[in-house]
Short mmCIF file of C-alpha atoms in Angstrom, two decimals:
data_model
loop_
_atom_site.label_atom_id
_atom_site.label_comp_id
_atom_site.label_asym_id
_atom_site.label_seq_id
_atom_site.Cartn_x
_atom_site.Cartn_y
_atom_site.Cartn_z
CA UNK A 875 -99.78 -49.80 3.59
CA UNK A 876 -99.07 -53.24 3.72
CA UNK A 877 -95.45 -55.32 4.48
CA UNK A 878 -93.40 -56.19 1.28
CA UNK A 879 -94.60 -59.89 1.19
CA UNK A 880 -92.04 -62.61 2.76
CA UNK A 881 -89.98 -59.73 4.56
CA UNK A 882 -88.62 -61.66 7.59
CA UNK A 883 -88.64 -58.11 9.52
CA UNK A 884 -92.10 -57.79 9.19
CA UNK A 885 -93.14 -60.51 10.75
CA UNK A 886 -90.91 -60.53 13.72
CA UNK A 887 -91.84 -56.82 14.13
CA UNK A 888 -95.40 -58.00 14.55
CA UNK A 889 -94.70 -60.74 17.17
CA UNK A 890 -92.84 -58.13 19.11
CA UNK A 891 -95.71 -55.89 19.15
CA UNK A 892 -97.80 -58.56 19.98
CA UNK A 893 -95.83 -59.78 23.08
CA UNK A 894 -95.81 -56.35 24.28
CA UNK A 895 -99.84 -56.26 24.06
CA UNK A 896 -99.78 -59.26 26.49
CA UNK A 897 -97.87 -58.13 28.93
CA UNK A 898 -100.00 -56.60 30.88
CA UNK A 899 -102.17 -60.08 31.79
CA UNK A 900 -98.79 -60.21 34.32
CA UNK A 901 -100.40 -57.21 36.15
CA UNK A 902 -103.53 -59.42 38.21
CA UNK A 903 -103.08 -58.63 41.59
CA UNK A 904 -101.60 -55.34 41.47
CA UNK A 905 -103.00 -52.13 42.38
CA UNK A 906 -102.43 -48.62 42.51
CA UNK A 907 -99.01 -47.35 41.53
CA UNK A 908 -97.36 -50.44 41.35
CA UNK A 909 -100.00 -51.60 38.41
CA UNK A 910 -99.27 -48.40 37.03
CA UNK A 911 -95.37 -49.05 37.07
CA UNK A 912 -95.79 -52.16 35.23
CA UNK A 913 -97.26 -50.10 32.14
CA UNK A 914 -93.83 -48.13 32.34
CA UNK A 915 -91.76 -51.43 33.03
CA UNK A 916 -92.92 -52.91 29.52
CA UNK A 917 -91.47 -49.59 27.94
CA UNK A 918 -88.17 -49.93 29.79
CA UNK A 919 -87.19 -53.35 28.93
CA UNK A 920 -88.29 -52.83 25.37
CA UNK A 921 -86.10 -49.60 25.32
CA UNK A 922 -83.36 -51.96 26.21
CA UNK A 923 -83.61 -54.47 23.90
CA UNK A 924 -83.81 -52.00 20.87
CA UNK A 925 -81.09 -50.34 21.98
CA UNK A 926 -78.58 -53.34 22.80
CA UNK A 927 -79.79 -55.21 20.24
CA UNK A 928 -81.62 -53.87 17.10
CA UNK A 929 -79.65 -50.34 16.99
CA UNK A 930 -75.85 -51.47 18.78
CA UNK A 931 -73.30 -52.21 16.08
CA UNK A 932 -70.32 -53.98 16.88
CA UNK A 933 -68.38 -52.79 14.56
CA UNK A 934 -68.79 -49.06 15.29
CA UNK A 935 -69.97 -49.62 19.08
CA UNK A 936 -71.16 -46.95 20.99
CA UNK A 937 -72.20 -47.06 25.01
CA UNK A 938 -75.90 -46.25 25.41
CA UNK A 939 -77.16 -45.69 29.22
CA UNK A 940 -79.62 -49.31 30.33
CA UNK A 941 -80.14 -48.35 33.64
CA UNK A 942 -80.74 -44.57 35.16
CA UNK A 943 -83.69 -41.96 36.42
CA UNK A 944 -85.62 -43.13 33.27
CA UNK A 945 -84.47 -46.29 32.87
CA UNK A 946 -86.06 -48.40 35.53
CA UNK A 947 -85.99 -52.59 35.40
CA UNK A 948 -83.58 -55.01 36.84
CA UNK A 949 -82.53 -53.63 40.33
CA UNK A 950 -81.62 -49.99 39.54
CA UNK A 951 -81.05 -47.43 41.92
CA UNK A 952 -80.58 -43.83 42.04
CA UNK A 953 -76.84 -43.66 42.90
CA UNK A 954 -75.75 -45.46 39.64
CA UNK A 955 -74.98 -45.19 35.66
CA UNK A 956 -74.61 -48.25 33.75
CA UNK A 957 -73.68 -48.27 30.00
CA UNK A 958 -74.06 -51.47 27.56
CA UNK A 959 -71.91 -51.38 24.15
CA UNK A 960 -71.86 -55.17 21.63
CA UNK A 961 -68.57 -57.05 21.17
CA UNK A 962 -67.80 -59.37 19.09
CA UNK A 963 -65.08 -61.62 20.20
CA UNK A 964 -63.10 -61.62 16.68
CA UNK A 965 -62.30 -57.63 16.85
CA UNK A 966 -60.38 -54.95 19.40
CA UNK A 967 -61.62 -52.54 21.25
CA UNK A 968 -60.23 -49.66 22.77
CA UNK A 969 -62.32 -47.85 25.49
CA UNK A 970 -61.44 -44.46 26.97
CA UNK A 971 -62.83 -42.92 30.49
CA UNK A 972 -62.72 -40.54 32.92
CA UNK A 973 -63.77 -41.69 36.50
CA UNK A 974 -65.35 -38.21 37.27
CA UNK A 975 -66.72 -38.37 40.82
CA UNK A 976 -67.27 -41.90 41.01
CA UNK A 977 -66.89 -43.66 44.34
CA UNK A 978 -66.77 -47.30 42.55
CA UNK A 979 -66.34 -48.29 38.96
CA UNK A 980 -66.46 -51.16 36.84
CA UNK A 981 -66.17 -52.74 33.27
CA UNK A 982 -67.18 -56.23 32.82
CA UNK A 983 -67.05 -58.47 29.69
CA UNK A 984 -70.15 -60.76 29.59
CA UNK A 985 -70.28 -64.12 27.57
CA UNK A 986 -73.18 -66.56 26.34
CA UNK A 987 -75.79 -66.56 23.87
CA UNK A 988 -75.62 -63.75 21.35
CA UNK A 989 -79.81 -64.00 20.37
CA UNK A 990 -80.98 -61.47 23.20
CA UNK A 991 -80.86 -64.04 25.88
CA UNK A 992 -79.26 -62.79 29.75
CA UNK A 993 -75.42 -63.59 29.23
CA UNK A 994 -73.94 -66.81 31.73
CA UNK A 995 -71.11 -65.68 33.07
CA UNK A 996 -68.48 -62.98 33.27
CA UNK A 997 -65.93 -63.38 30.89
CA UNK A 998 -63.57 -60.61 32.15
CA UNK A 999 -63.46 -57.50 34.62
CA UNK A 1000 -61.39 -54.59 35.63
CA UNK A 1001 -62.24 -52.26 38.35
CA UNK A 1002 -61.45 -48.78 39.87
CA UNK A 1003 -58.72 -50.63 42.01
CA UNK A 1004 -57.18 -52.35 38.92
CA UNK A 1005 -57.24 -49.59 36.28
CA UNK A 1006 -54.70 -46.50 37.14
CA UNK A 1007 -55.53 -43.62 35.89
CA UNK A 1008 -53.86 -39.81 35.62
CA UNK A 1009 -54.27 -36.88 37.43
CA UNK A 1010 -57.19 -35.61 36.05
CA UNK A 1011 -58.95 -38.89 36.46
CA UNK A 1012 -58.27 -40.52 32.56
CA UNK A 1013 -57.50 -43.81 31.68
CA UNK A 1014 -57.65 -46.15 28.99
CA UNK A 1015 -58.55 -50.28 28.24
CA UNK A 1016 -57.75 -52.70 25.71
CA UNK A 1017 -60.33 -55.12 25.06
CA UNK A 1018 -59.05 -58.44 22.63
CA UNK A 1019 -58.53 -61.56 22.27
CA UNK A 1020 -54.72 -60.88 22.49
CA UNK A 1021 -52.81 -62.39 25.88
CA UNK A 1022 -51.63 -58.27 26.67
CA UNK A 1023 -55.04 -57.16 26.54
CA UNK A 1024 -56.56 -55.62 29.52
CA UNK A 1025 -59.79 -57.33 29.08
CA UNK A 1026 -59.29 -60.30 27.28
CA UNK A 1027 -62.08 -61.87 25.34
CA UNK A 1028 -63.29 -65.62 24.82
CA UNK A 1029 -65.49 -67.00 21.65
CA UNK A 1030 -68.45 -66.66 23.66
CA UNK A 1031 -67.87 -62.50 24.53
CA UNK A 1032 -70.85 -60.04 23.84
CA UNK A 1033 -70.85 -57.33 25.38
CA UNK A 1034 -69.56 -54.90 27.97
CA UNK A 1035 -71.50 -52.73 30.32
CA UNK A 1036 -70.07 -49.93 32.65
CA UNK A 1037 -70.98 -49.44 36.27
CA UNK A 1038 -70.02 -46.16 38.06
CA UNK A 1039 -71.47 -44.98 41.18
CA UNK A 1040 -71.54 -41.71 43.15
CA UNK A 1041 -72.29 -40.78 46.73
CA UNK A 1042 -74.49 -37.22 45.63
CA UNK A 1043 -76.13 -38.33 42.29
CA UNK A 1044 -77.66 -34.78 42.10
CA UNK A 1045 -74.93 -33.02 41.72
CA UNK A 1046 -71.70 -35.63 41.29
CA UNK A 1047 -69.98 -35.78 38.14
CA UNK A 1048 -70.77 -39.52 36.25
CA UNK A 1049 -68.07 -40.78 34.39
CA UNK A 1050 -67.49 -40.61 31.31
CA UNK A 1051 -67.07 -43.65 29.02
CA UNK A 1052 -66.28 -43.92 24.96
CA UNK A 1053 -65.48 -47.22 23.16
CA UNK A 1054 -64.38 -47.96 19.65
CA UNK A 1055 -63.32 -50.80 17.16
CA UNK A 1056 -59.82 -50.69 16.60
CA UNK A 1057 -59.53 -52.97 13.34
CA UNK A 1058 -58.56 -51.87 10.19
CA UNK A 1059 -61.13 -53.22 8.09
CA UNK A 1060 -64.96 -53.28 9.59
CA UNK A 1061 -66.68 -53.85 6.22
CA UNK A 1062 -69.23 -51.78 4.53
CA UNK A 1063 -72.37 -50.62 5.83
CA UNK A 1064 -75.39 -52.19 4.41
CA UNK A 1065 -79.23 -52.90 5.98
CA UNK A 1066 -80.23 -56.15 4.91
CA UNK A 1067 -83.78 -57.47 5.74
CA UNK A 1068 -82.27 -60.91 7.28
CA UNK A 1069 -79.86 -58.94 9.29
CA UNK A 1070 -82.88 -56.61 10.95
CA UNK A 1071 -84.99 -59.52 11.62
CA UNK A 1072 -81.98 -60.91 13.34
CA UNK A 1073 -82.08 -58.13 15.94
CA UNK A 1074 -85.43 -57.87 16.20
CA UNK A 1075 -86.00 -61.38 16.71
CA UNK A 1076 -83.07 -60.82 20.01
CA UNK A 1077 -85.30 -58.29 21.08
CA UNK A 1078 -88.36 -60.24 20.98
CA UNK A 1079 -86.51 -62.93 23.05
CA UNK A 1080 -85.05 -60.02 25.27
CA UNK A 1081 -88.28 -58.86 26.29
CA UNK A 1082 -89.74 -62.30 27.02
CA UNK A 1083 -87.23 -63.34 29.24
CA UNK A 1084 -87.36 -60.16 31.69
CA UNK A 1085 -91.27 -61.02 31.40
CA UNK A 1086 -90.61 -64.38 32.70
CA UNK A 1087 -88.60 -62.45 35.96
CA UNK A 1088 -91.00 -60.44 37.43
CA UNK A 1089 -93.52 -59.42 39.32
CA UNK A 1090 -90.91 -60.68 41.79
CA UNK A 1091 -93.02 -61.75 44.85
CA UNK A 1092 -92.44 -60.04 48.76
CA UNK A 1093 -91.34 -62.83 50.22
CA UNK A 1094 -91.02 -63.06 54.10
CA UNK A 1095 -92.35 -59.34 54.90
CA UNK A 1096 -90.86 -56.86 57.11
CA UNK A 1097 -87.27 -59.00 57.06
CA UNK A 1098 -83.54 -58.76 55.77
CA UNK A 1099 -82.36 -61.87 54.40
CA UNK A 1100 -78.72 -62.88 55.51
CA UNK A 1101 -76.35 -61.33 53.10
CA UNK A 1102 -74.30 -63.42 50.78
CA UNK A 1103 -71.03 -63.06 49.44
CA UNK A 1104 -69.36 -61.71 46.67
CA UNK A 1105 -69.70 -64.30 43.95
CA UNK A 1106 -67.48 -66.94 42.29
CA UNK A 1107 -69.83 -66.63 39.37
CA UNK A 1108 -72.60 -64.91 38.35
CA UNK A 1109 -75.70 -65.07 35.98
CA UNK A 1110 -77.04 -62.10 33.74
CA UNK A 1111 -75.78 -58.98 34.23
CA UNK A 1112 -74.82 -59.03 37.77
CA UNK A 1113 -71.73 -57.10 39.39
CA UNK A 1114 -68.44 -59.61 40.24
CA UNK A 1115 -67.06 -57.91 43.04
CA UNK A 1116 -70.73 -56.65 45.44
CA UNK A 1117 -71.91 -58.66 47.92
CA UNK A 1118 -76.22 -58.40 48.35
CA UNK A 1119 -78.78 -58.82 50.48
CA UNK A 1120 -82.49 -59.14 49.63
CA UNK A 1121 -85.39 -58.37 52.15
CA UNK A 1122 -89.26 -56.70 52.17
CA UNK A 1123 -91.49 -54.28 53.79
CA UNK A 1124 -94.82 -54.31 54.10
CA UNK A 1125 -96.33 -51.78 56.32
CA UNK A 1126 -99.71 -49.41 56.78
CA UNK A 1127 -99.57 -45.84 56.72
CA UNK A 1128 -99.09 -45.12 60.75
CA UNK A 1129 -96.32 -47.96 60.47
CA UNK A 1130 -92.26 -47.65 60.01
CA UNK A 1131 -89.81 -50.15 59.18
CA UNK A 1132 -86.74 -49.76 61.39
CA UNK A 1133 -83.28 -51.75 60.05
CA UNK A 1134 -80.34 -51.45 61.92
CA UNK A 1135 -77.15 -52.93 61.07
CA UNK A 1136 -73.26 -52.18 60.53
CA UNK A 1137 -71.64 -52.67 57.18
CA UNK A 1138 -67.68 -53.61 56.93
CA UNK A 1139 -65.37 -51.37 55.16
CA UNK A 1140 -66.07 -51.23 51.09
CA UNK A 1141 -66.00 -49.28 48.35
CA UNK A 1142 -69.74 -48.00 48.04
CA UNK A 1143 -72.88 -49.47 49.75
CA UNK A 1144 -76.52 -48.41 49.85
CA UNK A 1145 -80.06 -49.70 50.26
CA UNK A 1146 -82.81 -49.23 47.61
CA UNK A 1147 -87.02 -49.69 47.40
CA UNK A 1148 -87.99 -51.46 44.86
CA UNK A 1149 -91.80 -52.47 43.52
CA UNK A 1150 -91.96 -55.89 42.24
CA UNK A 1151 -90.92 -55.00 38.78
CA UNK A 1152 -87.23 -54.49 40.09
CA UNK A 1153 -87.46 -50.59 40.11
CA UNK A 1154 -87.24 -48.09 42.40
CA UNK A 1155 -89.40 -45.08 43.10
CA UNK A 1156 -89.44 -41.61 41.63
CA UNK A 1157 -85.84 -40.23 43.41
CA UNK A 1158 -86.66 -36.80 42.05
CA UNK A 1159 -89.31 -36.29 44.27
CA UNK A 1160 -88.15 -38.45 47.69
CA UNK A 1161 -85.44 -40.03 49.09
CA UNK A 1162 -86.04 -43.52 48.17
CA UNK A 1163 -82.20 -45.39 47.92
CA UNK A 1164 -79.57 -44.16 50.88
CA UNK A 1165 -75.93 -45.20 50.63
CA UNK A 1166 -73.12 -45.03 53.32
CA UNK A 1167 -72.03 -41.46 52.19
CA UNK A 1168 -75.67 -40.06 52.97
CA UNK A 1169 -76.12 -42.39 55.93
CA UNK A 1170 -75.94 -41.10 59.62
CA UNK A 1171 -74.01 -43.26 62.10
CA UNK A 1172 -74.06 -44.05 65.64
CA UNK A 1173 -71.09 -43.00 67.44
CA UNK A 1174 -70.30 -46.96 67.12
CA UNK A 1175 -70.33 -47.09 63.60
CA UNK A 1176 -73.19 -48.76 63.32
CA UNK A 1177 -76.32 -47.77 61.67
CA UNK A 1178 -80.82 -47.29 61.38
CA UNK A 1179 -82.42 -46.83 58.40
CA UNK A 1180 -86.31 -45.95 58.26
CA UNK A 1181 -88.74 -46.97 56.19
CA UNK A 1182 -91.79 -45.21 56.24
CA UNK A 1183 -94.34 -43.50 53.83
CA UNK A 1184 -93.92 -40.30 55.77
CA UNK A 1185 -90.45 -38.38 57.61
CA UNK A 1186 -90.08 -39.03 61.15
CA UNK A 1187 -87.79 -36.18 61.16
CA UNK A 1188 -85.01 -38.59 60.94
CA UNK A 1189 -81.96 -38.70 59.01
CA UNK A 1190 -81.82 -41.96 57.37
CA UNK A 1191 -85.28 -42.18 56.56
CA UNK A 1192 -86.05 -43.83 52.90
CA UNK A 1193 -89.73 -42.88 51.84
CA UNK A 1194 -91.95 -45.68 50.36
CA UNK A 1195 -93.46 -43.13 48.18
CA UNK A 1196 -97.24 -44.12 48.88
CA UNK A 1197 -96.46 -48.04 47.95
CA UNK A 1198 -98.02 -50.09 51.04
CA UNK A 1199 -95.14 -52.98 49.98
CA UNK A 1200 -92.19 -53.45 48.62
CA UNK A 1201 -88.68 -55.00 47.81
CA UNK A 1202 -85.27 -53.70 49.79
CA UNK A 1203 -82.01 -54.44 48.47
CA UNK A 1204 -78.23 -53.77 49.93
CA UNK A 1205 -75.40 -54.06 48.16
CA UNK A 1206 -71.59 -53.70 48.85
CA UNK A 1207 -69.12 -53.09 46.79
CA UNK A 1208 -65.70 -54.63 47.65
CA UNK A 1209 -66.41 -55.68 51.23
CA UNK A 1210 -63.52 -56.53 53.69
CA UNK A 1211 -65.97 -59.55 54.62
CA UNK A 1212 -69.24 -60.44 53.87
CA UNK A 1213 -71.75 -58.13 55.85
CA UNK A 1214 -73.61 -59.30 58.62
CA UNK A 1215 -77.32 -59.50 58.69
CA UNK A 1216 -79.26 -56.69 59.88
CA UNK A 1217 -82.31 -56.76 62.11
CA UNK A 1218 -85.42 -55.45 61.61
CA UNK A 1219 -88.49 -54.27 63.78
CA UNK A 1220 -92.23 -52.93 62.60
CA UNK A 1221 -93.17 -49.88 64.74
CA UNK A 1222 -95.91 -47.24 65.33
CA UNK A 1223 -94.43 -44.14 62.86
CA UNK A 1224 -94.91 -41.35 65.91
CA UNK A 1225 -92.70 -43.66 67.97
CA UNK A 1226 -89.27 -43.74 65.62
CA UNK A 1227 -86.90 -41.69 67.66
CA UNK A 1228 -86.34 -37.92 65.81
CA UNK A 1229 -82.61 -38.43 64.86
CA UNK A 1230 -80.64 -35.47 62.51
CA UNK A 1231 -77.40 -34.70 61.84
CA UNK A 1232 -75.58 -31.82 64.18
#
């Protein structure tokens, strides 16, 4: 069965197949699980870009989950949710939630191109220290172009995603989050074949462009960069209000990666493994982020996190899950100040100290 001849769709259908072939001429160098992760990466940044842009309607929005367990590309971890929905700048929105067991929320307004490249900049952002909500943990946002809006949009708005993060992912209640258009008129509903190609053709460009990102290389191995600060402005989709640090391992078998630091007071922070595809390990099977609610201090308040392919019977130790190198990333969510670095030292795995909680 052949394409109805001159259907736009078709043909940017095809290209977007045909990226997705050549994808895998990014893998040279890789081996073992990490080459095998990149097969799966291809699947979760397509997944993405048919969701947010071929299938999300912004005239009858709906949130769909971008990053979580199965959804790995672009820094996830396992202590987080995050939701995309379309805007467009000319309508209202009215989003409801309930903050469930979340430790830090967020819902940010994005602006820039509206073809499936990363958005510029933040246009707006409310937070779980801006929003009240009631007793049993319900609240509500306007989102408009209207001067009382809670989130007010600019020409350039198009979407919104949702952050929420919990301390015990395996058994904390995520939030809940439901969106809708508020307008009075939204038009009919009809598929036309320039309208398809349309989002196809942002999904094509979606998928290129978090091609061109990655493999993300190791950089200085078996270090913690210094962390900087929370951010005057930001690219993509990247949080307003966290401050990060990057850093990598890269360590045999009978080796451990010991970090020690001290974060300042904030909201949420935690520490995730990452192959060079921006994606953590299989969290089902190993510990492989920690935050500060799992974390085991010194009596100072300070901190030592392990890194390791195997337990050295210690508390805070983060498994590499068989990968001989990797990515670490920290985050903090509303930091008193901006953390300081923290040291690390390569060591022989039987000498980490035993450490576990009383």
């Amino acid at each position: 069965m052949t394409a109805e001849p001159g259907l736009e769709t078709a043909a940017v259908v095809h290209e977007l197949l045909d990226t997705m072939k050549s994808l895998d001429g990014k893998f040279g160098g890789l081996q073992g699980q990490e080459l095998l992760e990149g097969y799966r990466w291809i699947f979760s940044i397509a997944a993405v870009g048919l969701d947010a842009f071929v299938w999300g309607d912004t005239r009858r929005p709906r949130f769909v989950d971008i990053v979580g367990p199965y959804r790995k590309w672009g820094g996830d971890n396992a202590d987080a949710f995050y939701l995309y929905a379309p805007l467009d700048p000319r309508r209202t929105y009215r989003v409801r939630g309930n903050k469930g067991d979340s430790v830090y929320f967020s819902l940010t307004v994005y602006g820039g191109p509206d073809d499936g490249r990363y958005s510029e900049r933040i246009v707006a952002t409310v937070n779980d220290r801006m929003i009240e909500s009631d007793s049993d943990g319900n609240f509500e946002i306007t989102i408009s172009t209207s001067d009382g809006a809670d989130l007010r949009l600019e020409p350039d708005a198009v979407c919104a995603i949702t952050r929420d993060y919990v301390v015990h992912p395996e058994r904390d209640r995520r939030m809940t989050w439901s969106i809708e258009c508020t307008d009075a008129d939204v038009g009919e509903y009809r598929l036309t074949d320039a309208d398809l190609a349309r989002r196809f053709r942002a999904a094509l460009t979606w998928v290129k462009d978090q091609a061109n990102l990655v493999p993300l290389g190791l950089g200085t191995p078996n270090s913690i960069d210094e962390p900087y600060p929370v951010p005057q402005a930001t690219f993509g989709w990247a949080a307003g209000d966290a401050a990060y640090a990057m850093g990598s391992f890269d360590l045999r078998d009978d080796q451990a990666l010991v970090i020690r630091g001290r974060s300042p007071e904030c909201a949420f922070w935690n520490l995730c493994l990452w192959n060079q595809f921006l994606h953590t390990y299989n969290s089902d099977y190993d510990r492989v982020t920690i935050n500060g609610g799992q974390v085991l201090y010194e009596p100072d308040g300070s901190w030592e996190i392990v890194v390791a392919s195997k337990d050295p019977d210690h508390a805070n130790w983060v498994s590499t899950q068989g990968h001989p190198s990797g990515r670490i990333w920290f985050r903090w969510f509303h930091p008193a100040e901006t953390p300081g670095q923290p040291t690390t030292e390569v060591v022989q795995l039987s000498g980490v100290t035993p450490k576990r909680s009383t």
